[in-house]
Short mmCIF file of C-alpha atoms in Angstrom, two decimals:
data_model
loop_
_atom_site.label_atom_id
_atom_site.label_comp_id
_atom_site.label_asym_id
_atom_site.label_seq_id
_atom_site.Cartn_x
_atom_site.Cartn_y
_atom_site.Cartn_z
CA MET A 1 102.18 17.79 71.00
CA SER A 2 105.14 20.32 72.22
CA VAL A 3 108.72 18.85 73.09
CA ALA A 4 107.60 19.66 76.86
CA ASP A 5 104.41 16.78 76.73
CA ILE A 6 106.66 13.95 75.31
CA THR A 7 107.61 11.47 78.19
CA PRO A 8 111.02 9.86 77.47
CA VAL A 9 112.08 6.67 77.48
CA PHE A 10 115.23 5.47 79.52
CA PRO A 11 117.42 2.69 78.62
CA ALA A 12 117.29 0.07 81.01
CA PRO A 13 119.59 0.59 84.15
CA LEU A 14 122.87 -1.39 83.67
CA VAL A 15 123.69 -4.74 85.70
CA THR A 16 126.82 -6.61 86.56
CA GLY A 17 127.80 -8.45 83.42
CA ASP A 18 126.20 -6.33 80.56
CA ARG A 19 127.94 -5.78 77.60
CA ILE A 20 129.03 -2.34 76.89
CA ALA A 21 130.75 -1.51 72.84
CA ILE A 22 133.42 1.29 73.06
CA VAL A 23 132.78 2.50 69.65
CA SER A 24 134.61 5.18 67.62
CA PRO A 25 131.61 7.47 65.48
CA ALA A 26 133.81 10.25 64.34
CA GLY A 27 137.88 10.93 65.47
CA SER A 28 140.52 8.29 65.36
CA ILE A 29 142.17 7.69 69.15
CA GLU A 30 144.99 6.67 70.54
CA SER A 31 144.45 3.14 71.46
CA LYS A 32 146.06 3.65 75.31
CA HIS A 33 142.92 5.39 76.44
CA VAL A 34 140.39 2.58 75.36
CA HIS A 35 141.99 0.23 77.44
CA ALA A 36 142.43 1.92 80.73
CA ALA A 37 138.74 2.71 80.13
CA VAL A 38 138.12 -0.98 79.45
CA LYS A 39 140.19 -1.79 82.74
CA VAL A 40 137.54 0.91 84.71
CA LEU A 41 134.71 -0.36 82.88
CA GLU A 42 135.56 -3.84 84.15
CA GLN A 43 135.89 -3.02 87.81
CA GLN A 44 132.09 -1.45 87.27
CA GLY A 45 131.35 -5.28 86.72
CA TRP A 46 130.57 -4.73 83.50
CA ASN A 47 131.78 -6.80 80.17
CA PRO A 48 133.16 -4.13 77.75
CA TYR A 49 134.26 -4.59 74.32
CA ILE A 50 136.31 -2.62 71.78
CA GLY A 51 133.93 -2.48 68.49
CA ASP A 52 135.91 -3.38 65.08
CA TYR A 53 137.34 -0.44 63.69
CA ALA A 54 137.36 1.44 66.96
CA LEU A 55 140.91 1.62 66.87
CA GLY A 56 141.24 2.28 63.43
CA LYS A 57 142.37 5.50 61.23
CA SER A 58 141.12 6.86 58.32
CA GLY A 59 142.53 10.45 57.67
CA SER A 60 141.23 12.13 60.45
CA TYR A 61 138.67 9.46 61.31
CA SER A 62 138.57 6.06 63.00
CA GLY A 63 137.26 4.74 59.84
CA THR A 64 135.33 4.70 56.56
CA GLY A 65 131.82 5.95 57.21
CA THR A 66 130.87 2.11 56.23
CA GLU A 67 133.26 1.13 58.81
CA ARG A 68 132.25 3.57 61.87
CA PHE A 69 128.32 2.71 60.97
CA HIS A 70 129.09 -0.83 61.21
CA ASP A 71 130.42 -0.34 64.76
CA LEU A 72 127.57 1.67 66.04
CA SER A 73 125.05 0.12 64.22
CA HIS A 74 126.13 -3.36 65.69
CA ALA A 75 126.33 -2.28 68.49
CA LEU A 76 122.28 -1.02 68.26
CA THR A 77 121.23 -3.86 67.07
CA ASP A 78 122.76 -6.37 69.13
CA PRO A 79 120.54 -6.77 72.07
CA SER A 80 123.42 -8.20 74.35
CA VAL A 81 124.37 -4.86 73.97
CA ARG A 82 123.00 -2.96 76.95
CA ALA A 83 125.35 0.82 76.91
CA ILE A 84 127.40 2.36 74.07
CA ILE A 85 130.41 4.80 74.95
CA CYS A 86 132.15 6.56 72.16
CA SER A 87 135.81 7.16 72.85
CA ARG A 88 135.95 10.16 71.56
CA GLY A 89 134.54 13.14 69.79
CA GLY A 90 136.36 15.56 66.81
CA TYR A 91 134.09 15.59 63.86
CA GLY A 92 132.28 12.86 61.77
CA ALA A 93 129.38 11.51 63.23
CA VAL A 94 127.03 13.74 61.19
CA HIS A 95 128.15 11.87 58.70
CA LEU A 96 126.31 8.59 60.14
CA LEU A 97 122.81 9.76 61.30
CA ASP A 98 120.46 9.58 58.08
CA ARG A 99 121.83 5.83 58.09
CA LEU A 100 121.46 5.22 61.49
CA ASP A 101 118.05 7.36 61.36
CA ARG A 102 117.15 4.11 59.51
CA ILE A 103 117.82 1.38 62.28
CA PRO A 104 114.29 1.04 64.54
CA VAL A 105 115.81 1.93 68.02
CA GLN A 106 112.60 2.25 70.02
CA HIS A 107 111.45 -1.64 71.17
CA ASP A 108 115.27 -1.88 72.84
CA PRO A 109 116.93 1.50 73.89
CA LYS A 110 120.49 1.27 74.71
CA TRP A 111 122.39 4.07 77.06
CA ILE A 112 124.80 6.39 74.45
CA VAL A 113 127.69 8.25 76.17
CA GLY A 114 129.65 10.94 74.84
CA PHE A 115 129.96 15.00 74.48
CA SER A 116 131.39 16.99 71.95
CA ASP A 117 130.73 15.35 68.17
CA ILE A 118 128.77 12.87 69.93
CA SER A 119 125.93 15.91 70.15
CA ALA A 120 124.65 14.44 66.50
CA LEU A 121 124.14 11.11 68.35
CA HIS A 122 122.38 13.00 71.21
CA ALA A 123 120.16 14.77 68.50
CA LEU A 124 119.25 11.33 66.67
CA MET A 125 118.38 9.84 70.20
CA ALA A 126 116.11 12.81 70.99
CA ARG A 127 114.61 12.30 67.72
CA LYS A 128 113.67 8.87 68.77
CA GLY A 129 112.12 10.10 72.24
CA ILE A 130 115.03 8.21 74.13
CA VAL A 131 117.50 9.93 77.01
CA SER A 132 120.92 9.41 76.37
CA VAL A 133 124.37 10.94 78.44
CA HIS A 134 126.63 13.54 77.73
CA ALA A 135 129.56 12.79 79.72
CA PRO A 136 132.90 12.03 79.98
CA MET A 137 134.83 9.63 77.45
CA THR A 138 137.48 6.85 77.20
CA LYS A 139 140.15 9.45 78.19
CA ASP A 140 138.72 10.90 80.91
CA ILE A 141 136.98 7.36 81.95
CA ALA A 142 140.41 6.32 82.29
CA ARG A 143 140.84 8.43 85.44
CA GLY A 144 138.74 5.76 87.45
CA ALA A 145 135.47 5.01 89.69
CA ASP A 146 136.75 7.43 92.07
CA ASP A 147 136.51 10.58 89.77
CA PRO A 148 133.60 12.52 90.86
CA ASP A 149 132.31 12.62 87.28
CA ASN A 150 133.14 9.17 86.27
CA ALA A 151 131.08 8.31 89.48
CA ALA A 152 128.11 10.54 88.75
CA LEU A 153 128.07 8.89 84.84
CA PHE A 154 128.16 5.16 86.49
CA SER A 155 125.12 5.89 88.75
CA ILE A 156 123.31 7.54 85.88
CA LEU A 157 123.98 4.21 84.01
CA LYS A 158 123.06 2.11 86.60
CA GLY A 159 119.66 3.75 87.06
CA GLU A 160 119.71 6.97 89.00
CA LYS A 161 118.68 9.98 88.64
CA PRO A 162 121.40 12.51 89.22
CA THR A 163 121.22 16.04 90.79
CA HIS A 164 123.92 18.56 90.26
CA LYS A 165 124.75 21.77 91.85
CA PHE A 166 127.38 24.64 91.04
CA PRO A 167 128.24 27.94 91.83
CA SER A 168 126.34 30.77 90.62
CA SER A 169 127.67 33.64 88.07
CA LYS A 170 127.40 37.21 88.11
CA PHE A 171 126.45 36.52 84.20
CA ASP A 172 123.39 34.54 85.36
CA ARG A 173 119.71 34.96 85.05
CA PRO A 174 117.88 33.87 87.91
CA GLY A 175 114.27 31.61 87.73
CA LEU A 176 113.17 28.36 87.69
CA ALA A 177 112.61 26.09 84.24
CA THR A 178 111.02 22.73 83.93
CA GLY A 179 111.27 21.06 80.45
CA PRO A 180 113.45 18.68 78.66
CA LEU A 181 117.12 19.12 78.69
CA LEU A 182 118.39 19.28 75.12
CA GLY A 183 121.50 20.37 73.42
CA GLY A 184 125.19 19.68 73.12
CA ASN A 185 128.16 21.36 71.59
CA LEU A 186 126.65 24.27 70.01
CA ALA A 187 128.50 24.35 66.41
CA VAL A 188 127.15 20.64 66.26
CA ILE A 189 123.24 21.21 66.92
CA ALA A 190 123.32 24.54 65.06
CA ASP A 191 124.45 22.60 61.96
CA LEU A 192 121.20 20.77 62.66
CA ILE A 193 118.82 23.23 62.52
CA GLY A 194 116.11 22.64 59.96
CA THR A 195 116.63 18.93 59.87
CA PRO A 196 115.37 16.37 61.52
CA PHE A 197 117.59 16.14 64.00
CA ASP A 198 117.13 20.12 65.35
CA VAL A 199 116.88 19.58 69.04
CA VAL A 200 116.24 23.53 69.87
CA LYS A 201 112.69 23.39 70.40
CA PRO A 202 110.19 25.32 72.10
CA GLY A 203 109.73 24.65 76.15
CA SER A 204 113.05 22.91 76.31
CA ILE A 205 116.16 23.76 78.48
CA LEU A 206 119.14 24.18 75.88
CA PHE A 207 122.46 23.36 76.87
CA ILE A 208 125.16 24.38 74.99
CA GLU A 209 129.31 24.38 75.11
CA ASP A 210 132.43 24.72 72.70
CA ILE A 211 136.09 24.92 71.98
CA GLU A 212 138.37 26.98 69.92
CA GLU A 213 135.39 28.83 68.14
CA PRO A 214 135.70 33.03 68.35
CA ILE A 215 133.07 35.01 69.93
CA TYR A 216 131.96 36.46 67.16
CA LYS A 217 130.86 33.23 65.41
CA THR A 218 129.28 31.72 68.35
CA GLU A 219 127.53 34.99 68.38
CA ARG A 220 126.38 34.36 64.74
CA ILE A 221 124.98 31.20 65.46
CA LEU A 222 122.95 32.82 68.67
CA TYR A 223 121.70 35.27 66.37
CA GLN A 224 120.60 32.99 63.75
CA LEU A 225 118.35 31.37 67.12
CA ARG A 226 116.68 35.18 67.98
CA LEU A 227 116.06 36.04 64.30
CA SER A 228 114.39 32.33 63.67
CA GLY A 229 112.22 32.83 66.87
CA LYS A 230 113.67 29.89 68.50
CA MET A 231 115.97 31.36 71.38
CA ALA A 232 112.09 33.39 72.82
CA SER A 233 110.49 29.74 72.68
CA LEU A 234 113.02 28.19 75.66
CA ALA A 235 112.17 27.60 78.59
CA GLY A 236 115.88 27.98 79.87
CA LEU A 237 119.55 27.86 79.02
CA MET A 238 122.66 26.49 80.18
CA VAL A 239 125.93 28.00 79.44
CA GLY A 240 128.72 25.47 79.97
CA GLN A 241 132.75 25.97 78.92
CA PHE A 242 133.77 27.90 76.13
CA THR A 243 137.59 27.24 75.54
CA GLY A 244 139.81 28.12 73.88
CA TYR A 245 138.84 31.47 71.94
CA ARG A 246 140.27 35.08 72.31
CA PRO A 247 139.02 37.98 73.40
CA ASN A 248 137.94 40.51 70.99
CA ALA A 249 137.63 44.29 70.06
CA ASN A 250 133.89 44.00 71.54
CA TYR A 251 133.89 41.51 74.25
CA THR A 252 136.35 39.89 77.27
CA LEU A 253 134.59 37.27 78.33
CA MET A 254 132.07 34.53 75.77
CA GLU A 255 129.49 34.78 79.04
CA GLU A 256 129.68 38.72 78.65
CA MET A 257 128.19 38.45 74.76
CA ILE A 258 125.92 35.16 75.56
CA ALA A 259 124.44 37.75 78.49
CA ASP A 260 123.65 40.47 75.75
CA MET A 261 122.76 38.11 73.34
CA VAL A 262 119.93 37.00 76.04
CA SER A 263 118.77 39.86 77.37
CA PRO A 264 115.50 40.30 75.36
CA TYR A 265 114.05 37.20 77.33
CA ASP A 266 113.25 36.42 80.46
CA PHE A 267 113.90 32.61 80.77
CA PRO A 268 116.50 31.42 83.76
CA VAL A 269 120.35 31.61 82.33
CA ALA A 270 122.59 29.62 84.47
CA MET A 271 126.63 30.59 83.05
CA ASN A 272 129.97 28.87 83.46
CA VAL A 273 128.04 25.39 84.22
CA PRO A 274 130.69 22.46 84.70
CA PHE A 275 130.52 20.84 81.37
CA GLY A 276 132.36 20.75 77.97
CA HIS A 277 136.00 20.40 76.98
CA VAL A 278 137.29 20.48 80.48
CA GLU A 279 138.51 18.38 83.08
CA HIS A 280 135.36 18.80 85.10
CA ASN A 281 132.78 17.73 82.74
CA ILE A 282 129.22 16.72 84.69
CA PRO A 283 127.22 14.03 83.14
CA LEU A 284 124.09 15.32 81.76
CA VAL A 285 120.89 13.09 80.75
CA SER A 286 120.25 14.63 77.32
CA GLY A 287 116.33 14.47 76.69
CA ALA A 288 115.02 13.67 80.35
CA LYS A 289 112.66 15.90 81.70
CA THR A 290 114.65 18.22 84.13
CA THR A 291 114.82 21.30 86.70
CA LEU A 292 117.09 23.90 86.35
CA ARG A 293 117.07 26.35 89.38
CA VAL A 294 118.98 29.68 89.03
CA THR A 295 119.56 31.74 92.12
CA VAL A 296 121.45 35.19 93.00
CA GLY A 297 124.63 34.77 94.74
CA ASP A 298 124.02 31.31 95.62
CA THR A 299 124.16 27.85 94.26
CA ASN A 300 122.60 26.54 91.30
CA SER A 301 121.07 23.43 90.76
CA ILE A 302 119.79 20.51 87.75
CA VAL A 303 117.45 17.94 88.85
CA THR A 304 116.75 15.32 86.34
CA TRP A 305 113.49 13.15 86.88
#
């Protein structure tokens, strides 16, 4: 059975009074962002709480591996917790994967929300067949429910399935693709290739973004996907925002390099999609069956179903 044949499990929609855990599986965070996000979540009628070690610090991390695992494992196994929002990314979620993988979560799935390094947790959920949300975290949630991306995130948590529309790019390749939406931060998911948490699956729509990675390093990862045969097996590709890189002698834009890397294939490619380490970061339902429509000189769309 291919990944395209698997029916994903959606956690139950959030209702008034539901508990939401805010945890920090990776880097440490300024407490003001978390407390501001708590107020926004409370305004939605939910009951957020901050994990025991979510505001801690151990080197660059929010806590030791044991402390970070404590917060996340308690949230995953507490039946009163219906969603888990990661405070920030950074680096460190990969430390927890082997232990988290041993927790039986399929019988009581919860929403997991975050992006960047949290792509490792989305990979964990994809392995379990449970959808999760690649979406803004506490610093962005603190902007309030009127922010369009926060409003879209909250609607997903309440059980709605989103449709996103965005402008086409001159680097796009038109077409229509349907399959599970899998991916996240490219550096994170590349390091999971060949492990049980590999999300680059045949028949999937791969979505990728990154920050401060040189063009040649991104190209090197894409060559790995080409040489392994993984790229040829994709149903589609969504390229989000690659920020903080510099032009090199071969390419001025990251999109130029990626367009060259995917030129041997015929699957649709949407470039410059608004997600990643940018203010406009649309929430994507990782693991969900998705239709990607890419047009020429018009509006592209992502439909979750």
